[in-house]
Amino acid sequence: MDDLDTVLVKYDSETGIGTLTMNRPDALNALNGQLRDDIIAGLEQLETANEDADGVALRAVVLEGAGEKAFCAGADIGGFSDESAGGSSGRTHYDFIRDFPTPVIAKIDGYCLGGGLETALACDFRLATEGSTFGFPEVDLGIIPGAGGVQYVTKLAGPAVAKELAMRGNHISAERADDEGIINHVYDADSFDEDVDDFVTELAGQAPLAVQAVKKSAHMAVHSGLNEGLRYDSQVFAELLTTEDHAEGAAAFAEKRDAEFEGK
């Protein structure tokens, strides 16, 4: 993998786990145009590695922030004007994360604010340390979260929580974010790396085609009508019954052993 100006890219072909590290620690990994572009470029690198994989195909992507203070503290103030701008395709890094076929896990340690929280919300899972904090401080600058943060927190935690975060601009703890359903798990800082590794490794060991189908089904449940989502689930269920992964899963169940899925 080729490191980018503001993102470090790693791919473990033995486990199928990729890692993108937002690498602007002196700026608390604040989003600027270069970092947004590099997140997209990093995902594209991992997608290419997935297509060309000699070992295990890509199973999961971890998105984290460099340094000890922040996952991402928001957008550089000078970069607010391009908050909703996409790359040459018109798609933002939020779009790339949401649409990426493989699950993306936000590994959050420290500040997760503004556009950083919106970046985490675009991910499939959000895992955080107990000392992490979350919020939308944009109101202090006379603006609102520009990439759907209010929409997504409303869907996850309800309008009262979303309005409190976006109207008051206060930070909330990881424990409250967990209680409200904004994040998935809170871990002790001392065991955070190990706990995240366990979570991601377990996820990466599941049947890749089924995992990808669940991601798409959940996305449709949020963005499409119920009937369309039900048709998709029924169609994909029938398709997955014909896969080698299903045959392997059934055989492993009957033989009381762990399945070894290959994404076929």
Short mmCIF file of C-alpha atoms in Angstrom, two decimals:
data_model
loop_
_atom_site.label_atom_id
_atom_site.label_comp_id
_atom_site.label_asym_id
_atom_site.label_seq_id
_atom_site.Cartn_x
_atom_site.Cartn_y
_atom_site.Cartn_z
CA MET A 1 0.00 0.00 0.00
CA ASP A 2 1.16 3.53 -0.80
CA ASP A 3 0.88 6.07 2.03
CA LEU A 4 -0.77 9.34 1.04
CA ASP A 5 -0.02 12.90 2.15
CA THR A 6 -2.47 12.79 5.07
CA VAL A 7 -3.52 9.12 5.30
CA LEU A 8 -1.50 6.01 6.12
CA VAL A 9 -2.76 2.88 4.34
CA LYS A 10 -2.20 -0.71 5.48
CA TYR A 11 -3.56 -4.00 4.19
CA ASP A 12 -3.07 -7.39 5.86
CA SER A 13 -3.58 -10.02 3.18
CA GLU A 14 -3.56 -12.80 5.79
CA THR A 15 -6.61 -11.47 7.64
CA GLY A 16 -8.20 -9.33 4.92
CA ILE A 17 -8.21 -6.29 7.23
CA GLY A 18 -7.29 -2.84 5.90
CA THR A 19 -6.46 0.21 8.00
CA LEU A 20 -6.67 3.89 7.12
CA THR A 21 -5.04 6.28 9.59
CA MET A 22 -5.90 9.97 9.28
CA ASN A 23 -2.45 11.45 9.79
CA ARG A 24 -2.73 15.08 10.85
CA PRO A 25 -2.14 14.66 14.60
CA ASP A 26 -0.86 18.21 15.11
CA ALA A 27 -4.20 19.47 13.77
CA LEU A 28 -6.19 16.85 15.73
CA ASN A 29 -6.77 15.14 12.36
CA ALA A 30 -9.06 17.98 11.30
CA LEU A 31 -10.59 17.58 7.87
CA ASN A 32 -9.28 19.66 5.02
CA GLY A 33 -9.58 19.10 1.29
CA GLN A 34 -6.43 16.98 1.15
CA LEU A 35 -7.51 14.68 3.96
CA ARG A 36 -10.94 14.19 2.41
CA ASP A 37 -9.34 13.34 -0.93
CA ASP A 38 -6.84 10.99 0.71
CA ILE A 39 -9.57 9.05 2.55
CA ILE A 40 -11.20 8.45 -0.83
CA ALA A 41 -7.86 7.50 -2.40
CA GLY A 42 -7.09 5.15 0.50
CA LEU A 43 -10.42 3.36 0.11
CA GLU A 44 -9.76 3.05 -3.62
CA GLN A 45 -6.35 1.51 -2.88
CA LEU A 46 -7.95 -1.04 -0.59
CA GLU A 47 -10.63 -1.78 -3.17
CA THR A 48 -7.91 -2.46 -5.73
CA ALA A 49 -6.08 -4.67 -3.26
CA ASN A 50 -9.33 -6.55 -2.77
CA GLU A 51 -9.68 -7.14 -6.50
CA ASP A 52 -6.04 -8.22 -6.89
CA ALA A 53 -5.71 -10.11 -3.61
CA ASP A 54 -3.42 -13.12 -3.63
CA GLY A 55 -4.31 -13.90 -0.03
CA VAL A 56 -7.57 -13.23 1.80
CA ALA A 57 -9.76 -10.69 0.04
CA LEU A 58 -10.62 -7.50 1.91
CA ARG A 59 -13.02 -8.27 4.77
CA ALA A 60 -13.06 -5.08 6.88
CA VAL A 61 -11.57 -1.57 7.02
CA VAL A 62 -10.57 0.25 10.21
CA LEU A 63 -10.58 4.06 10.09
CA GLU A 64 -8.62 5.73 12.89
CA GLY A 65 -6.86 8.96 13.79
CA ALA A 66 -3.13 9.38 14.44
CA GLY A 67 -1.92 10.68 17.79
CA GLU A 68 -3.39 10.39 21.26
CA LYS A 69 -5.94 13.21 21.29
CA ALA A 70 -8.44 12.82 18.46
CA PHE A 71 -10.13 10.58 15.96
CA CYS A 72 -11.03 13.75 14.08
CA ALA A 73 -11.83 17.08 15.72
CA GLY A 74 -13.91 18.36 12.80
CA ALA A 75 -13.18 20.44 9.76
CA ASP A 76 -10.47 23.06 9.44
CA ILE A 77 -12.39 26.32 9.71
CA GLY A 78 -10.98 27.40 6.38
CA GLY A 79 -12.27 24.18 4.84
CA PHE A 80 -15.95 24.61 5.63
CA SER A 81 -16.61 25.96 2.14
CA ASP A 82 -15.79 22.59 0.58
CA GLU A 83 -17.56 20.52 3.27
CA SER A 84 -20.19 19.33 0.80
CA ALA A 85 -17.90 19.25 -2.23
CA GLY A 86 -16.92 15.92 -3.68
CA GLY A 87 -14.02 14.77 -5.77
CA SER A 88 -13.98 14.51 -9.54
CA SER A 89 -16.94 12.12 -9.34
CA GLY A 90 -18.92 14.54 -7.17
CA ARG A 91 -18.92 11.99 -4.33
CA THR A 92 -17.65 13.03 -0.90
CA HIS A 93 -15.54 10.90 1.43
CA TYR A 94 -18.72 10.36 3.44
CA ASP A 95 -20.34 8.85 0.32
CA PHE A 96 -17.33 6.60 -0.32
CA ILE A 97 -17.42 5.28 3.24
CA ARG A 98 -21.18 4.68 3.22
CA ASP A 99 -21.12 3.06 -0.23
CA PHE A 100 -17.95 1.01 0.29
CA PRO A 101 -19.02 -2.65 -0.03
CA THR A 102 -16.81 -3.85 2.84
CA PRO A 103 -17.70 -2.81 6.40
CA VAL A 104 -15.83 0.25 7.72
CA ILE A 105 -15.19 0.52 11.47
CA ALA A 106 -14.46 3.87 13.11
CA LYS A 107 -11.85 3.39 15.85
CA ILE A 108 -12.38 6.47 18.03
CA ASP A 109 -9.98 7.64 20.71
CA GLY A 110 -10.37 11.25 21.79
CA TYR A 111 -12.27 14.05 20.09
CA CYS A 112 -14.89 13.06 17.51
CA LEU A 113 -16.52 16.34 16.60
CA GLY A 114 -18.32 18.05 13.72
CA GLY A 115 -17.20 16.58 10.42
CA GLY A 116 -15.25 13.98 12.37
CA LEU A 117 -18.45 12.74 13.97
CA GLU A 118 -20.14 12.81 10.56
CA THR A 119 -17.25 10.73 9.21
CA ALA A 120 -17.75 8.22 12.02
CA LEU A 121 -21.51 8.19 11.38
CA ALA A 122 -20.82 7.24 7.76
CA CYS A 123 -19.01 4.13 9.01
CA ASP A 124 -20.81 0.87 9.75
CA PHE A 125 -19.57 0.59 13.34
CA ARG A 126 -18.25 3.08 15.89
CA LEU A 127 -15.98 1.78 18.67
CA ALA A 128 -14.62 4.25 21.23
CA THR A 129 -12.57 4.63 24.37
CA GLU A 130 -14.21 5.75 27.59
CA GLY A 131 -12.48 9.13 27.39
CA SER A 132 -13.71 10.01 23.90
CA THR A 133 -16.11 12.90 23.39
CA PHE A 134 -18.68 13.59 20.70
CA GLY A 135 -20.47 16.69 19.46
CA PHE A 136 -21.44 19.18 16.79
CA PRO A 137 -19.79 22.54 17.60
CA GLU A 138 -20.80 24.16 14.29
CA VAL A 139 -23.55 26.24 15.92
CA ASP A 140 -20.83 28.28 17.66
CA LEU A 141 -19.79 29.44 14.18
CA GLY A 142 -23.34 30.19 13.08
CA ILE A 143 -23.69 27.10 10.87
CA ILE A 144 -24.96 23.52 11.10
CA PRO A 145 -23.32 20.14 10.40
CA GLY A 146 -23.12 20.14 6.61
CA ALA A 147 -22.89 16.43 5.82
CA GLY A 148 -26.04 15.00 7.33
CA GLY A 149 -25.00 14.76 10.96
CA VAL A 150 -28.36 15.93 12.30
CA GLN A 151 -30.15 13.50 9.99
CA TYR A 152 -28.12 10.50 11.10
CA VAL A 153 -28.18 11.25 14.83
CA THR A 154 -31.95 11.76 14.54
CA LYS A 155 -32.31 8.30 12.98
CA LEU A 156 -30.06 6.70 15.61
CA ALA A 157 -31.01 8.57 18.79
CA GLY A 158 -34.13 10.59 17.99
CA PRO A 159 -34.73 14.28 17.29
CA ALA A 160 -34.31 15.46 20.89
CA VAL A 161 -30.73 14.21 21.10
CA ALA A 162 -29.85 15.46 17.61
CA LYS A 163 -31.24 18.91 18.35
CA GLU A 164 -29.45 19.11 21.67
CA LEU A 165 -26.09 18.27 20.08
CA ALA A 166 -26.51 20.60 17.12
CA MET A 167 -28.26 23.50 18.88
CA ARG A 168 -26.17 23.64 22.06
CA GLY A 169 -22.83 22.63 20.58
CA ASN A 170 -21.84 20.79 23.76
CA HIS A 171 -19.76 17.64 23.91
CA ILE A 172 -21.17 14.39 25.26
CA SER A 173 -19.24 11.47 26.74
CA ALA A 174 -18.67 8.13 25.08
CA GLU A 175 -20.88 6.55 27.71
CA ARG A 176 -23.81 8.79 26.82
CA ALA A 177 -23.17 8.35 23.09
CA ASP A 178 -23.32 4.61 23.69
CA ASP A 179 -26.51 4.87 25.76
CA GLU A 180 -28.14 6.94 22.99
CA GLY A 181 -27.16 4.42 20.29
CA ILE A 182 -24.83 6.81 18.47
CA ILE A 183 -21.87 4.45 18.89
CA ASN A 184 -21.71 0.66 19.18
CA HIS A 185 -19.29 -0.04 22.03
CA VAL A 186 -17.19 1.73 24.66
CA TYR A 187 -13.93 0.15 25.80
CA ASP A 188 -11.34 0.81 28.48
CA ALA A 189 -8.40 2.74 27.02
CA ASP A 190 -5.89 0.19 28.32
CA SER A 191 -7.46 -2.66 26.36
CA PHE A 192 -8.80 -0.62 23.43
CA ASP A 193 -6.47 -1.91 20.71
CA GLU A 194 -7.03 -5.52 21.75
CA ASP A 195 -10.81 -5.09 22.02
CA VAL A 196 -11.05 -3.46 18.61
CA ASP A 197 -8.82 -6.16 17.09
CA ASP A 198 -11.11 -8.84 18.55
CA PHE A 199 -14.21 -7.10 17.15
CA VAL A 200 -12.74 -6.60 13.69
CA THR A 201 -11.20 -10.08 13.52
CA GLU A 202 -14.54 -11.68 14.39
CA LEU A 203 -16.29 -9.55 11.77
CA ALA A 204 -13.64 -10.40 9.17
CA GLY A 205 -14.19 -14.10 9.83
CA GLN A 206 -17.85 -14.00 8.78
CA ALA A 207 -19.07 -14.87 5.28
CA PRO A 208 -18.01 -11.84 3.20
CA LEU A 209 -20.86 -11.95 0.68
CA ALA A 210 -23.46 -12.17 3.43
CA VAL A 211 -21.81 -9.33 5.38
CA GLN A 212 -21.80 -7.12 2.29
CA ALA A 213 -25.46 -7.96 1.65
CA VAL A 214 -26.38 -7.00 5.23
CA LYS A 215 -24.61 -3.65 4.80
CA LYS A 216 -26.59 -2.93 1.65
CA SER A 217 -29.85 -4.13 3.19
CA ALA A 218 -29.40 -1.88 6.23
CA HIS A 219 -28.60 1.07 3.94
CA MET A 220 -31.81 0.41 2.01
CA ALA A 221 -33.81 0.24 5.22
CA VAL A 222 -32.74 3.82 5.95
CA HIS A 223 -32.94 5.26 2.46
CA SER A 224 -35.49 3.20 0.50
CA GLY A 225 -39.06 2.07 0.89
CA LEU A 226 -39.89 -1.07 2.86
CA ASN A 227 -41.13 -3.01 -0.18
CA GLU A 228 -37.92 -2.35 -2.09
CA GLY A 229 -35.86 -3.52 0.86
CA LEU A 230 -37.93 -6.67 1.32
CA ARG A 231 -37.53 -7.53 -2.37
CA TYR A 232 -33.77 -7.07 -2.08
CA ASP A 233 -33.52 -9.30 1.00
CA SER A 234 -35.55 -12.04 -0.64
CA GLN A 235 -33.54 -11.92 -3.86
CA VAL A 236 -30.14 -11.90 -2.16
CA PHE A 237 -31.17 -14.66 0.26
CA ALA A 238 -31.92 -16.90 -2.74
CA GLU A 239 -28.63 -15.97 -4.40
CA LEU A 240 -26.58 -16.66 -1.29
CA LEU A 241 -28.09 -20.13 -1.00
CA THR A 242 -26.17 -21.01 -4.19
CA THR A 243 -22.75 -19.81 -2.97
CA GLU A 244 -19.75 -21.83 -1.86
CA ASP A 245 -19.81 -19.87 1.40
CA HIS A 246 -23.27 -21.18 2.20
CA ALA A 247 -22.18 -24.74 1.46
CA GLU A 248 -19.13 -24.27 3.68
CA GLY A 249 -21.19 -22.74 6.48
CA ALA A 250 -23.70 -25.60 6.39
CA ALA A 251 -20.93 -28.21 6.35
CA ALA A 252 -19.09 -26.52 9.23
CA PHE A 253 -22.30 -26.41 11.27
CA ALA A 254 -22.95 -30.09 10.70
CA GLU A 255 -19.33 -30.98 11.51
CA LYS A 256 -19.21 -28.72 14.58
CA ARG A 257 -16.20 -26.73 13.36
CA ASP A 258 -15.45 -23.13 12.43
CA ALA A 259 -16.30 -22.24 8.84
CA GLU A 260 -13.59 -21.00 6.50
CA PHE A 261 -15.30 -18.58 4.18
CA GLU A 262 -13.70 -17.40 0.93
CA GLY A 263 -16.24 -14.95 -0.38
CA LYS A 264 -17.38 -17.21 -3.20
#
